[in-house]
Amino acid sequence: MTHVAPYHCDASDDPHAHNHVYHDHDECQDGKRIKPEHRKAGTGGKPRCKVCMNLESSM
Ligand SMILES: [Zn+2]
């Protein structure tokens, strides 16, 4: 598990839930689904991804 700087998806027309949150773990399954061209640095003003939260609390 790798903690990384926050990143998010900027594809606002994509209905997938992983685009409405920001991620901060490299191992996040949802974060991995973000296409490279849509992966942006920062939180994007979005709430934190639940998967990323679980990754951190499982340590
Ligand atoms: Zn995540």
XYZ file of N, CA and C and ligand atoms in Angstrom:
178
model
N 0.843 -1.191 0.000
C 0.000 0.000 0.000
C 0.879 1.241 0.000
N 0.576 2.145 -0.877
C 1.377 3.359 -0.975
C 0.500 4.586 -0.833
N 0.821 5.394 0.153
C 0.103 6.650 0.340
C 0.690 7.670 -0.619
N -0.155 8.305 -1.413
C 0.327 9.247 -2.422
C -0.394 10.582 -2.263
N 0.067 11.574 -3.001
C -0.608 12.867 -2.989
C -2.019 12.690 -3.564
N -2.975 13.473 -3.073
C -4.361 13.331 -3.539
C -4.472 13.468 -5.054
N -5.333 12.660 -5.642
C -5.616 12.764 -7.072
C -7.084 12.452 -7.295
N -7.616 12.932 -8.418
C -9.028 12.715 -8.707
C -9.232 12.648 -10.214
N -10.450 12.308 -10.604
C -10.790 12.233 -12.019
C -11.552 13.484 -12.423
N -11.179 14.081 -13.550
C -11.835 15.324 -13.967
C -12.912 15.087 -15.031
N -13.249 13.818 -15.262
C -14.286 13.506 -16.256
C -15.657 13.600 -15.592
N -16.257 14.793 -15.626
C -17.504 15.024 -14.907
C -18.686 14.319 -15.553
N -18.537 13.871 -16.801
C -19.664 13.210 -17.470
C -19.662 11.709 -17.226
N -18.680 11.221 -16.488
C -18.600 9.793 -16.194
C -19.432 9.476 -14.952
N -20.388 8.559 -15.032
C -21.289 8.283 -13.914
C -20.667 7.453 -12.798
N -19.488 6.899 -13.004
C -18.921 6.009 -11.992
C -18.592 6.754 -10.699
N -18.846 6.093 -9.592
C -18.698 6.721 -8.276
C -17.273 7.157 -8.008
N -16.310 6.472 -8.581
C -14.924 6.809 -8.273
C -14.540 8.166 -8.840
N -15.397 8.743 -9.670
C -15.102 10.058 -10.221
C -15.661 11.177 -9.358
N -16.401 10.834 -8.317
C -16.998 11.852 -7.458
C -16.244 11.993 -6.141
N -15.112 11.353 -6.058
C -14.300 11.409 -4.843
C -12.845 11.626 -5.242
N -12.017 11.911 -4.252
C -10.579 11.945 -4.538
C -9.911 10.762 -3.850
N -8.789 10.372 -4.366
C -8.065 9.209 -3.845
C -6.692 9.641 -3.353
N -6.155 8.880 -2.390
C -4.786 9.159 -1.945
C -4.005 7.867 -1.668
N -4.429 6.798 -2.337
C -3.675 5.542 -2.247
C -3.467 4.970 -3.648
N -2.255 4.542 -3.909
C -1.951 3.944 -5.208
C -2.661 2.615 -5.412
N -2.954 1.908 -4.308
C -3.525 0.570 -4.411
C -5.047 0.592 -4.572
N -5.663 1.767 -4.526
C -7.119 1.854 -4.597
C -7.640 1.311 -5.933
N -8.553 0.348 -5.857
C -9.095 -0.252 -7.077
C -9.860 0.784 -7.911
N -10.602 1.646 -7.233
C -11.358 2.677 -7.953
C -10.419 3.707 -8.571
N -9.401 4.065 -7.816
C -8.437 5.037 -8.336
C -7.718 4.515 -9.567
N -7.491 3.211 -9.607
C -6.803 2.609 -10.749
C -7.645 2.667 -12.016
N -8.967 2.815 -11.853
C -9.855 2.856 -13.021
C -9.838 4.212 -13.709
N -9.281 5.208 -13.046
C -9.223 6.533 -13.673
C -8.263 6.487 -14.851
N -8.734 6.935 -15.988
C -7.869 6.959 -17.166
C -6.779 8.010 -16.971
N -5.563 7.706 -17.453
C -4.436 8.629 -17.240
C -4.739 10.056 -17.691
N -5.477 10.224 -18.781
C -5.757 11.573 -19.277
C -6.736 12.324 -18.390
N -7.426 11.597 -17.494
C -8.384 12.244 -16.594
C -7.885 12.317 -15.167
N -6.700 11.775 -14.919
C -6.159 11.785 -13.559
C -5.481 13.126 -13.290
N -6.013 13.858 -12.312
C -5.483 15.183 -11.976
C -5.022 15.210 -10.527
N -4.021 16.033 -10.247
C -3.539 16.180 -8.880
C -4.497 17.017 -8.061
N -4.546 16.736 -6.747
C -5.387 17.504 -5.850
C -6.702 16.801 -5.557
N -7.487 17.398 -4.653
C -8.731 16.773 -4.231
C -9.896 17.120 -5.155
N -9.771 18.193 -5.925
C -10.857 18.612 -6.792
C -12.082 19.064 -6.011
N -11.913 19.329 -4.710
C -13.041 19.739 -3.869
C -14.014 18.611 -3.601
N -13.580 17.372 -3.836
C -14.448 16.203 -3.661
C -14.186 15.550 -2.308
N -15.162 14.767 -1.817
C -14.935 14.014 -0.577
C -13.929 12.892 -0.809
N -13.406 12.361 0.288
C -12.392 11.319 0.183
C -13.026 9.956 -0.141
N -12.315 9.226 -0.966
C -12.767 7.894 -1.390
C -12.867 6.928 -0.204
N -13.985 6.190 -0.122
C -14.176 5.239 0.985
C -13.191 4.086 0.900
N -12.852 3.689 -0.304
C -11.887 2.599 -0.473
C -10.531 3.015 0.081
N -10.138 4.249 -0.197
C -8.873 4.753 0.320
C -8.908 4.820 1.845
N -10.043 5.219 2.406
C -10.174 5.254 3.861
C -9.994 3.862 4.444
N -10.612 2.864 3.809
C -10.511 1.493 4.292
C -9.092 0.968 4.179
N -8.406 1.345 3.104
C -7.029 0.914 2.937
C -6.169 1.421 4.090
N -6.430 2.654 4.505
C -5.638 3.246 5.564
C -5.978 2.618 6.921
N -7.278 2.384 7.171
C -7.686 1.857 8.477
C -7.347 0.378 8.625
N -7.068 -0.299 7.506
C -6.748 -1.726 7.562
C -5.292 -1.965 7.894
N -4.515 -0.894 7.937
C -3.097 -1.054 8.258
C -2.924 -1.503 9.709
Zn -9.719 5.551 -3.623
